Amino acid sequence: MPHLPPPQLNENDIRSIVRLLGQVAVEGNCLREKRKLLMTGLISLIDADSWAWGVYANETPGELQQPSLLMYDGFTPDEFGAFAIAQNHPDMARLSAPFMEDCRQSDGRVTRLRQQVDPENTFPNSEAYHLWRAANVDPLILSSKLNRSGQRGVIGIYRKFGRPLFNERELRITHIVLTEVSWLHEESCQKIPTEAVSCLSPRLNTIHNLLLAGQTRKQIAHELSISINTVHSYIKELYQRFEVHSQAELIRRFIQGDGGDGL
């Protein structure tokens, strides 16, 4: 995968980065608020439209990564539904393979542009392309780091279809900002039961992420074009696997870190 030389940032870029990092340090009553503040400021700096923050449950080469999507912003409910489905499309194992290989070879943070991950621009011919169109995302920056507990936090930053690709300057800003707040990533992943997530089927993991996003059973049935009864069956299985009794408990376990799992 080609690696672009880091560009020089101008004085305004440096000032904006320092201002954002200072704001995150002193504002926000909890880590979740700080994460939201950080990402809102970052997408403003690089003129992005949306972002998602999650944890990969699987790093086996050639297999789906099975993400738990813990936070996101900039998507409509329908767009996020398509986004969650796209994450678990079988073709994503192939599309994400170059990025995941870079991650496996690095002990630090890895941040890449779409044109680095897919230099031959095979994405438009992917079987998953129609789902990403429905999610209204195309240009992207991916950033990932393995934390001390062995879990991989991943952030995707996106622009809508038809907008210009991110450039090397925007990549550099993203990498610097996310590297400087690595403690946020450590705390965000500590209590995620990734081993249990890695055992989910792609369909179960999609429903898992839609539940974490707060979608109702009716909304999930609509997104996946399945019956309410089928959704009930999937949700019942998810609750049994994670030993919870409600959507609120599931959200608390993954997003608020109160899973009762002893971690």
PDB file of C-alpha atoms in Angstrom:
ATOM      1  CA  MET A   1       0.000   0.000   0.000  1.00  0.00           C
ATOM      2  CA  PRO A   2       1.496   3.371  -0.962  1.00  0.00           C
ATOM      3  CA  HIS A   3       2.393   5.745   1.860  1.00  0.00           C
ATOM      4  CA  LEU A   4       2.217   9.437   1.145  1.00  0.00           C
ATOM      5  CA  PRO A   5       4.863  11.762   2.617  1.00  0.00           C
ATOM      6  CA  PRO A   6       3.494  13.803   5.522  1.00  0.00           C
ATOM      7  CA  PRO A   7       2.612  17.341   4.387  1.00  0.00           C
ATOM      8  CA  GLN A   8       3.620  20.472   6.224  1.00  0.00           C
ATOM      9  CA  LEU A   9       0.833  22.043   8.270  1.00  0.00           C
ATOM     10  CA  ASN A  10       0.519  25.814   8.380  1.00  0.00           C
ATOM     11  CA  GLU A  11       0.283  27.959  11.492  1.00  0.00           C
ATOM     12  CA  ASN A  12      -3.509  28.099  11.403  1.00  0.00           C
ATOM     13  CA  ASP A  13      -3.687  24.289  11.305  1.00  0.00           C
ATOM     14  CA  ILE A  14      -1.413  23.990  14.337  1.00  0.00           C
ATOM     15  CA  ARG A  15      -3.379  26.606  16.274  1.00  0.00           C
ATOM     16  CA  SER A  16      -6.661  24.847  15.485  1.00  0.00           C
ATOM     17  CA  ILE A  17      -5.296  21.485  16.628  1.00  0.00           C
ATOM     18  CA  VAL A  18      -3.955  22.930  19.880  1.00  0.00           C
ATOM     19  CA  ARG A  19      -7.254  24.738  20.507  1.00  0.00           C
ATOM     20  CA  LEU A  20      -9.296  21.553  19.972  1.00  0.00           C
ATOM     21  CA  LEU A  21      -7.069  19.421  22.206  1.00  0.00           C
ATOM     22  CA  GLY A  22      -7.202  22.068  24.935  1.00  0.00           C
ATOM     23  CA  GLN A  23     -10.982  22.229  24.689  1.00  0.00           C
ATOM     24  CA  VAL A  24     -11.314  18.449  25.009  1.00  0.00           C
ATOM     25  CA  ALA A  25      -9.003  18.457  28.044  1.00  0.00           C
ATOM     26  CA  VAL A  26     -11.060  20.965  30.051  1.00  0.00           C
ATOM     27  CA  GLU A  27     -14.637  20.465  28.789  1.00  0.00           C
ATOM     28  CA  GLY A  28     -17.037  17.554  28.990  1.00  0.00           C
ATOM     29  CA  ASN A  29     -18.325  15.954  32.175  1.00  0.00           C
ATOM     30  CA  CYS A  30     -17.506  12.382  31.146  1.00  0.00           C
ATOM     31  CA  LEU A  31     -15.440  10.484  28.599  1.00  0.00           C
ATOM     32  CA  ARG A  32     -18.402  10.032  26.287  1.00  0.00           C
ATOM     33  CA  GLU A  33     -18.948  13.795  26.147  1.00  0.00           C
ATOM     34  CA  LYS A  34     -15.248  14.327  25.517  1.00  0.00           C
ATOM     35  CA  ARG A  35     -15.280  11.839  22.635  1.00  0.00           C
ATOM     36  CA  LYS A  36     -18.231  13.614  21.062  1.00  0.00           C
ATOM     37  CA  LEU A  37     -16.536  16.992  21.554  1.00  0.00           C
ATOM     38  CA  LEU A  38     -13.312  15.689  20.012  1.00  0.00           C
ATOM     39  CA  MET A  39     -14.965  14.223  16.928  1.00  0.00           C
ATOM     40  CA  THR A  40     -17.246  17.230  16.385  1.00  0.00           C
ATOM     41  CA  GLY A  41     -14.213  19.495  16.442  1.00  0.00           C
ATOM     42  CA  LEU A  42     -12.150  17.219  14.218  1.00  0.00           C
ATOM     43  CA  ILE A  43     -14.714  16.888  11.434  1.00  0.00           C
ATOM     44  CA  SER A  44     -15.053  20.667  11.469  1.00  0.00           C
ATOM     45  CA  LEU A  45     -11.275  21.037  11.045  1.00  0.00           C
ATOM     46  CA  ILE A  46     -11.137  18.735   8.018  1.00  0.00           C
ATOM     47  CA  ASP A  47     -14.579  19.544   6.536  1.00  0.00           C
ATOM     48  CA  ALA A  48     -16.056  16.068   7.008  1.00  0.00           C
ATOM     49  CA  ASP A  49     -19.750  15.185   7.258  1.00  0.00           C
ATOM     50  CA  SER A  50     -20.013  12.141   9.525  1.00  0.00           C
ATOM     51  CA  TRP A  51     -18.056   9.749  11.704  1.00  0.00           C
ATOM     52  CA  ALA A  52     -18.358   6.443  13.518  1.00  0.00           C
ATOM     53  CA  TRP A  53     -16.331   5.078  16.413  1.00  0.00           C
ATOM     54  CA  GLY A  54     -16.234   1.419  17.292  1.00  0.00           C
ATOM     55  CA  VAL A  55     -14.290  -1.660  18.307  1.00  0.00           C
ATOM     56  CA  TYR A  56     -13.369  -4.567  16.044  1.00  0.00           C
ATOM     57  CA  ALA A  57     -14.088  -8.001  17.447  1.00  0.00           C
ATOM     58  CA  ASN A  58     -12.159  -9.984  14.836  1.00  0.00           C
ATOM     59  CA  GLU A  59      -8.780  -9.434  13.170  1.00  0.00           C
ATOM     60  CA  THR A  60      -8.444 -12.774  11.381  1.00  0.00           C
ATOM     61  CA  PRO A  61      -7.084 -12.112   7.868  1.00  0.00           C
ATOM     62  CA  GLY A  62      -9.724 -12.536   5.189  1.00  0.00           C
ATOM     63  CA  GLU A  63     -12.667 -12.460   7.608  1.00  0.00           C
ATOM     64  CA  LEU A  64     -15.182  -9.769   8.549  1.00  0.00           C
ATOM     65  CA  GLN A  65     -14.064  -7.560  11.432  1.00  0.00           C
ATOM     66  CA  GLN A  66     -17.422  -7.655  13.273  1.00  0.00           C
ATOM     67  CA  PRO A  67     -17.461  -4.079  14.640  1.00  0.00           C
ATOM     68  CA  SER A  68     -19.392  -2.857  17.640  1.00  0.00           C
ATOM     69  CA  LEU A  69     -20.384   0.693  16.646  1.00  0.00           C
ATOM     70  CA  LEU A  70     -20.341   2.642  19.902  1.00  0.00           C
ATOM     71  CA  MET A  71     -20.735   6.259  18.785  1.00  0.00           C
ATOM     72  CA  TYR A  72     -21.551   8.068  15.575  1.00  0.00           C
ATOM     73  CA  ASP A  73     -22.841  11.371  14.248  1.00  0.00           C
ATOM     74  CA  GLY A  74     -23.798  12.966  10.950  1.00  0.00           C
ATOM     75  CA  PHE A  75     -26.044  10.151   9.680  1.00  0.00           C
ATOM     76  CA  THR A  76     -29.811  10.135   9.329  1.00  0.00           C
ATOM     77  CA  PRO A  77     -31.467   7.011  10.864  1.00  0.00           C
ATOM     78  CA  ASP A  78     -31.864   5.455   7.403  1.00  0.00           C
ATOM     79  CA  GLU A  79     -28.259   6.265   6.478  1.00  0.00           C
ATOM     80  CA  PHE A  80     -26.951   4.714   9.672  1.00  0.00           C
ATOM     81  CA  GLY A  81     -29.084   1.630   9.068  1.00  0.00           C
ATOM     82  CA  ALA A  82     -27.453   1.177   5.672  1.00  0.00           C
ATOM     83  CA  PHE A  83     -24.048   1.927   7.226  1.00  0.00           C
ATOM     84  CA  ALA A  84     -24.472  -0.819   9.841  1.00  0.00           C
ATOM     85  CA  ILE A  85     -25.577  -3.312   7.183  1.00  0.00           C
ATOM     86  CA  ALA A  86     -22.640  -2.369   4.934  1.00  0.00           C
ATOM     87  CA  GLN A  87     -20.159  -3.105   7.734  1.00  0.00           C
ATOM     88  CA  ASN A  88     -21.229  -6.755   7.688  1.00  0.00           C
ATOM     89  CA  HIS A  89     -21.432  -7.289   3.932  1.00  0.00           C
ATOM     90  CA  PRO A  90     -19.203 -10.260   2.949  1.00  0.00           C
ATOM     91  CA  ASP A  91     -17.255  -8.137   0.447  1.00  0.00           C
ATOM     92  CA  MET A  92     -16.022  -5.887   3.262  1.00  0.00           C
ATOM     93  CA  ALA A  93     -13.522  -8.568   4.262  1.00  0.00           C
ATOM     94  CA  ARG A  94     -11.769  -8.051   0.926  1.00  0.00           C
ATOM     95  CA  LEU A  95     -12.111  -4.267   0.882  1.00  0.00           C
ATOM     96  CA  SER A  96     -10.756  -3.828   4.403  1.00  0.00           C
ATOM     97  CA  ALA A  97      -7.900  -6.338   4.028  1.00  0.00           C
ATOM     98  CA  PRO A  98      -5.154  -3.805   3.069  1.00  0.00           C
ATOM     99  CA  PHE A  99      -6.019  -1.530   5.994  1.00  0.00           C
ATOM    100  CA  MET A 100      -6.179  -4.413   8.456  1.00  0.00           C
ATOM    101  CA  GLU A 101      -2.818  -5.718   7.214  1.00  0.00           C
ATOM    102  CA  ASP A 102      -1.268  -2.294   7.890  1.00  0.00           C
ATOM    103  CA  CYS A 103      -2.817  -2.381  11.367  1.00  0.00           C
ATOM    104  CA  ARG A 104      -1.422  -5.839  12.126  1.00  0.00           C
ATOM    105  CA  GLN A 105       2.068  -4.700  11.166  1.00  0.00           C
ATOM    106  CA  SER A 106       2.030  -1.630  13.413  1.00  0.00           C
ATOM    107  CA  ASP A 107       2.173  -1.189  17.168  1.00  0.00           C
ATOM    108  CA  GLY A 108       1.008   2.423  16.908  1.00  0.00           C
ATOM    109  CA  ARG A 109      -1.869   4.321  15.387  1.00  0.00           C
ATOM    110  CA  VAL A 110      -2.573   3.676  11.706  1.00  0.00           C
ATOM    111  CA  THR A 111      -4.449   6.373   9.757  1.00  0.00           C
ATOM    112  CA  ARG A 112      -5.202   6.004   6.059  1.00  0.00           C
ATOM    113  CA  LEU A 113      -7.056   7.718   3.211  1.00  0.00           C
ATOM    114  CA  ARG A 114      -9.479   5.761   1.042  1.00  0.00           C
ATOM    115  CA  GLN A 115      -7.136   6.147  -1.932  1.00  0.00           C
ATOM    116  CA  GLN A 116      -4.400   4.493   0.138  1.00  0.00           C
ATOM    117  CA  VAL A 117      -6.632   1.628   1.260  1.00  0.00           C
ATOM    118  CA  ASP A 118      -7.979   1.173  -2.288  1.00  0.00           C
ATOM    119  CA  PRO A 119      -5.347   2.598  -4.679  1.00  0.00           C
ATOM    120  CA  GLU A 120      -6.915   0.915  -7.735  1.00  0.00           C
ATOM    121  CA  ASN A 121     -10.376   2.310  -6.868  1.00  0.00           C
ATOM    122  CA  THR A 122     -12.132  -1.058  -6.861  1.00  0.00           C
ATOM    123  CA  PHE A 123     -14.729   0.201  -4.360  1.00  0.00           C
ATOM    124  CA  PRO A 124     -17.314   1.341  -6.972  1.00  0.00           C
ATOM    125  CA  ASN A 125     -17.357  -2.221  -8.362  1.00  0.00           C
ATOM    126  CA  SER A 126     -17.827  -3.805  -4.956  1.00  0.00           C
ATOM    127  CA  GLU A 127     -20.937  -5.817  -4.178  1.00  0.00           C
ATOM    128  CA  ALA A 128     -21.283  -3.638  -1.054  1.00  0.00           C
ATOM    129  CA  TYR A 129     -21.205  -0.367  -3.036  1.00  0.00           C
ATOM    130  CA  HIS A 130     -24.991   0.078  -3.111  1.00  0.00           C
ATOM    131  CA  LEU A 131     -25.109  -0.062   0.693  1.00  0.00           C
ATOM    132  CA  TRP A 132     -22.472   2.641   1.029  1.00  0.00           C
ATOM    133  CA  ARG A 133     -24.433   4.733  -1.467  1.00  0.00           C
ATOM    134  CA  ALA A 134     -27.508   4.290   0.744  1.00  0.00           C
ATOM    135  CA  ALA A 135     -25.417   5.337   3.762  1.00  0.00           C
ATOM    136  CA  ASN A 136     -24.309   8.414   1.752  1.00  0.00           C
ATOM    137  CA  VAL A 137     -20.612   7.995   2.463  1.00  0.00           C
ATOM    138  CA  ASP A 138     -17.758   7.774  -0.021  1.00  0.00           C
ATOM    139  CA  PRO A 139     -14.528   9.694   0.779  1.00  0.00           C
ATOM    140  CA  LEU A 140     -13.123   8.365   4.022  1.00  0.00           C
ATOM    141  CA  ILE A 141     -10.301   8.405   6.523  1.00  0.00           C
ATOM    142  CA  LEU A 142      -9.784   5.307   8.697  1.00  0.00           C
ATOM    143  CA  SER A 143      -7.781   5.400  11.909  1.00  0.00           C
ATOM    144  CA  SER A 144      -7.085   2.497  14.252  1.00  0.00           C
ATOM    145  CA  LYS A 145      -5.027   1.561  17.279  1.00  0.00           C
ATOM    146  CA  LEU A 146      -4.709  -1.570  19.393  1.00  0.00           C
ATOM    147  CA  ASN A 147      -5.223  -0.745  23.051  1.00  0.00           C
ATOM    148  CA  ARG A 148      -3.574  -2.227  26.132  1.00  0.00           C
ATOM    149  CA  SER A 149      -6.303  -4.845  26.564  1.00  0.00           C
ATOM    150  CA  GLY A 150      -5.782  -6.132  23.009  1.00  0.00           C
ATOM    151  CA  GLN A 151      -8.918  -4.590  21.503  1.00  0.00           C
ATOM    152  CA  ARG A 152      -8.768  -2.547  18.327  1.00  0.00           C
ATOM    153  CA  GLY A 153     -10.525   0.806  18.376  1.00  0.00           C
ATOM    154  CA  VAL A 154     -11.421   2.089  14.904  1.00  0.00           C
ATOM    155  CA  ILE A 155     -12.674   5.487  13.758  1.00  0.00           C
ATOM    156  CA  GLY A 156     -14.125   6.160  10.332  1.00  0.00           C
ATOM    157  CA  ILE A 157     -14.532   9.753   9.114  1.00  0.00           C
ATOM    158  CA  TYR A 158     -16.624  10.361   6.014  1.00  0.00           C
ATOM    159  CA  ARG A 159     -17.843  12.798   3.396  1.00  0.00           C
ATOM    160  CA  LYS A 160     -21.049  12.421   1.440  1.00  0.00           C
ATOM    161  CA  PHE A 161     -21.163  10.991  -2.051  1.00  0.00           C
ATOM    162  CA  GLY A 162     -20.017  13.433  -4.697  1.00  0.00           C
ATOM    163  CA  ARG A 163     -17.713  15.389  -2.407  1.00  0.00           C
ATOM    164  CA  PRO A 164     -13.910  15.542  -2.925  1.00  0.00           C
ATOM    165  CA  LEU A 165     -11.639  12.891  -1.455  1.00  0.00           C
ATOM    166  CA  PHE A 166      -9.771  13.796   1.713  1.00  0.00           C
ATOM    167  CA  ASN A 167      -6.220  14.958   1.076  1.00  0.00           C
ATOM    168  CA  GLU A 168      -2.853  14.420   2.751  1.00  0.00           C
ATOM    169  CA  ARG A 169      -3.157  17.565   4.883  1.00  0.00           C
ATOM    170  CA  GLU A 170      -6.508  16.403   6.309  1.00  0.00           C
ATOM    171  CA  LEU A 171      -5.042  12.961   6.914  1.00  0.00           C
ATOM    172  CA  ARG A 172      -2.141  14.526   8.832  1.00  0.00           C
ATOM    173  CA  ILE A 173      -4.449  16.628  11.010  1.00  0.00           C
ATOM    174  CA  THR A 174      -6.590  13.581  11.804  1.00  0.00           C
ATOM    175  CA  HIS A 175      -3.601  11.434  12.707  1.00  0.00           C
ATOM    176  CA  ILE A 176      -2.108  14.095  14.996  1.00  0.00           C
ATOM    177  CA  VAL A 177      -5.388  14.790  16.823  1.00  0.00           C
ATOM    178  CA  LEU A 178      -6.254  11.128  17.383  1.00  0.00           C
ATOM    179  CA  THR A 179      -2.705  10.250  18.427  1.00  0.00           C
ATOM    180  CA  GLU A 180      -2.679  12.995  21.071  1.00  0.00           C
ATOM    181  CA  VAL A 181      -5.820  11.664  22.804  1.00  0.00           C
ATOM    182  CA  SER A 182      -4.971   7.962  22.906  1.00  0.00           C
ATOM    183  CA  TRP A 183      -6.217   7.791  26.514  1.00  0.00           C
ATOM    184  CA  LEU A 184      -9.756   8.328  25.219  1.00  0.00           C
ATOM    185  CA  HIS A 185      -9.446   5.222  23.077  1.00  0.00           C
ATOM    186  CA  GLU A 186      -8.083   3.133  25.915  1.00  0.00           C
ATOM    187  CA  GLU A 187     -10.995   4.004  28.171  1.00  0.00           C
ATOM    188  CA  SER A 188     -13.576   3.563  25.422  1.00  0.00           C
ATOM    189  CA  CYS A 189     -12.770  -0.102  24.807  1.00  0.00           C
ATOM    190  CA  GLN A 190     -12.028  -1.550  28.227  1.00  0.00           C
ATOM    191  CA  LYS A 191     -15.352  -3.232  28.916  1.00  0.00           C
ATOM    192  CA  ILE A 192     -16.461  -4.298  25.445  1.00  0.00           C
ATOM    193  CA  PRO A 193     -17.050  -8.103  25.324  1.00  0.00           C
ATOM    194  CA  THR A 194     -15.401  -8.514  21.922  1.00  0.00           C
ATOM    195  CA  GLU A 195     -15.031 -12.286  22.185  1.00  0.00           C
ATOM    196  CA  ALA A 196     -18.806 -12.643  22.356  1.00  0.00           C
ATOM    197  CA  VAL A 197     -19.253 -10.192  19.480  1.00  0.00           C
ATOM    198  CA  SER A 198     -16.803 -12.138  17.288  1.00  0.00           C
ATOM    199  CA  CYS A 199     -19.103 -15.163  17.515  1.00  0.00           C
ATOM    200  CA  LEU A 200     -22.104 -13.295  16.102  1.00  0.00           C
ATOM    201  CA  SER A 201     -23.299 -13.912  12.558  1.00  0.00           C
ATOM    202  CA  PRO A 202     -23.198 -10.861  10.254  1.00  0.00           C
ATOM    203  CA  ARG A 203     -26.980 -10.483  10.594  1.00  0.00           C
ATOM    204  CA  LEU A 204     -26.867 -10.670  14.394  1.00  0.00           C
ATOM    205  CA  ASN A 205     -24.035  -8.158  14.516  1.00  0.00           C
ATOM    206  CA  THR A 206     -25.987  -5.763  12.290  1.00  0.00           C
ATOM    207  CA  ILE A 207     -28.999  -5.964  14.610  1.00  0.00           C
ATOM    208  CA  HIS A 208     -26.668  -5.586  17.599  1.00  0.00           C
ATOM    209  CA  ASN A 209     -25.356  -2.299  16.167  1.00  0.00           C
ATOM    210  CA  LEU A 210     -28.820  -1.016  15.277  1.00  0.00           C
ATOM    211  CA  LEU A 211     -29.928  -1.701  18.854  1.00  0.00           C
ATOM    212  CA  LEU A 212     -26.886   0.164  20.179  1.00  0.00           C
ATOM    213  CA  ALA A 213     -27.923   3.084  17.940  1.00  0.00           C
ATOM    214  CA  GLY A 214     -31.298   3.138  19.697  1.00  0.00           C
ATOM    215  CA  GLN A 215     -33.379   1.895  16.778  1.00  0.00           C
ATOM    216  CA  THR A 216     -36.716   0.242  17.553  1.00  0.00           C
ATOM    217  CA  ARG A 217     -37.714  -3.247  16.476  1.00  0.00           C
ATOM    218  CA  LYS A 218     -39.997  -1.753  13.841  1.00  0.00           C
ATOM    219  CA  GLN A 219     -37.146   0.375  12.456  1.00  0.00           C
ATOM    220  CA  ILE A 220     -34.818  -2.634  12.380  1.00  0.00           C
ATOM    221  CA  ALA A 221     -37.417  -4.734  10.546  1.00  0.00           C
ATOM    222  CA  HIS A 222     -37.756  -1.933   7.987  1.00  0.00           C
ATOM    223  CA  GLU A 223     -33.980  -1.539   7.535  1.00  0.00           C
ATOM    224  CA  LEU A 224     -33.407  -5.265   7.030  1.00  0.00           C
ATOM    225  CA  SER A 225     -36.667  -5.994   5.157  1.00  0.00           C
ATOM    226  CA  ILE A 226     -37.611  -8.755   7.597  1.00  0.00           C
ATOM    227  CA  SER A 227     -40.660  -9.343   9.792  1.00  0.00           C
ATOM    228  CA  ILE A 228     -41.089  -8.043  13.319  1.00  0.00           C
ATOM    229  CA  ASN A 229     -41.288 -11.655  14.547  1.00  0.00           C
ATOM    230  CA  THR A 230     -37.916 -12.418  12.972  1.00  0.00           C
ATOM    231  CA  VAL A 231     -36.446  -9.336  14.650  1.00  0.00           C
ATOM    232  CA  HIS A 232     -37.887 -10.510  17.992  1.00  0.00           C
ATOM    233  CA  SER A 233     -36.117 -13.870  17.558  1.00  0.00           C
ATOM    234  CA  TYR A 234     -32.775 -12.258  16.751  1.00  0.00           C
ATOM    235  CA  ILE A 235     -33.023  -9.852  19.675  1.00  0.00           C
ATOM    236  CA  LYS A 236     -33.924 -12.650  22.065  1.00  0.00           C
ATOM    237  CA  GLU A 237     -30.783 -14.518  20.985  1.00  0.00           C
ATOM    238  CA  LEU A 238     -28.636 -11.378  21.419  1.00  0.00           C
ATOM    239  CA  TYR A 239     -29.972 -10.759  24.922  1.00  0.00           C
ATOM    240  CA  GLN A 240     -29.218 -14.370  25.889  1.00  0.00           C
ATOM    241  CA  ARG A 241     -25.669 -14.169  24.517  1.00  0.00           C
ATOM    242  CA  PHE A 242     -24.879 -10.944  26.383  1.00  0.00           C
ATOM    243  CA  GLU A 243     -26.900 -11.860  29.487  1.00  0.00           C
ATOM    244  CA  VAL A 244     -29.111  -8.774  29.382  1.00  0.00           C
ATOM    245  CA  HIS A 245     -32.874  -8.394  29.480  1.00  0.00           C
ATOM    246  CA  SER A 246     -33.511  -5.174  27.556  1.00  0.00           C
ATOM    247  CA  GLN A 247     -32.153  -2.793  24.955  1.00  0.00           C
ATOM    248  CA  ALA A 248     -31.297  -0.337  27.720  1.00  0.00           C
ATOM    249  CA  GLU A 249     -29.130  -2.978  29.447  1.00  0.00           C
ATOM    250  CA  LEU A 250     -27.397  -3.819  26.161  1.00  0.00           C
ATOM    251  CA  ILE A 251     -26.593  -0.155  25.543  1.00  0.00           C
ATOM    252  CA  ARG A 252     -25.374   0.225  29.113  1.00  0.00           C
ATOM    253  CA  ARG A 253     -23.060  -2.754  28.731  1.00  0.00           C
ATOM    254  CA  PHE A 254     -21.426  -1.590  25.512  1.00  0.00           C
ATOM    255  CA  ILE A 255     -21.643   2.179  25.526  1.00  0.00           C
ATOM    256  CA  GLN A 256     -21.626   3.093  29.202  1.00  0.00           C
ATOM    257  CA  GLY A 257     -19.230   0.315  30.224  1.00  0.00           C
ATOM    258  CA  ASP A 258     -21.497  -1.189  32.859  1.00  0.00           C
ATOM    259  CA  GLY A 259     -21.705  -4.740  31.659  1.00  0.00           C
ATOM    260  CA  GLY A 260     -21.161  -6.663  34.849  1.00  0.00           C
ATOM    261  CA  ASP A 261     -18.491  -8.686  33.061  1.00  0.00           C
ATOM    262  CA  GLY A 262     -15.769  -8.255  35.678  1.00  0.00           C
ATOM    263  CA  LEU A 263     -13.441  -6.266  33.433  1.00  0.00           C
TER     264      LEU A 263
END
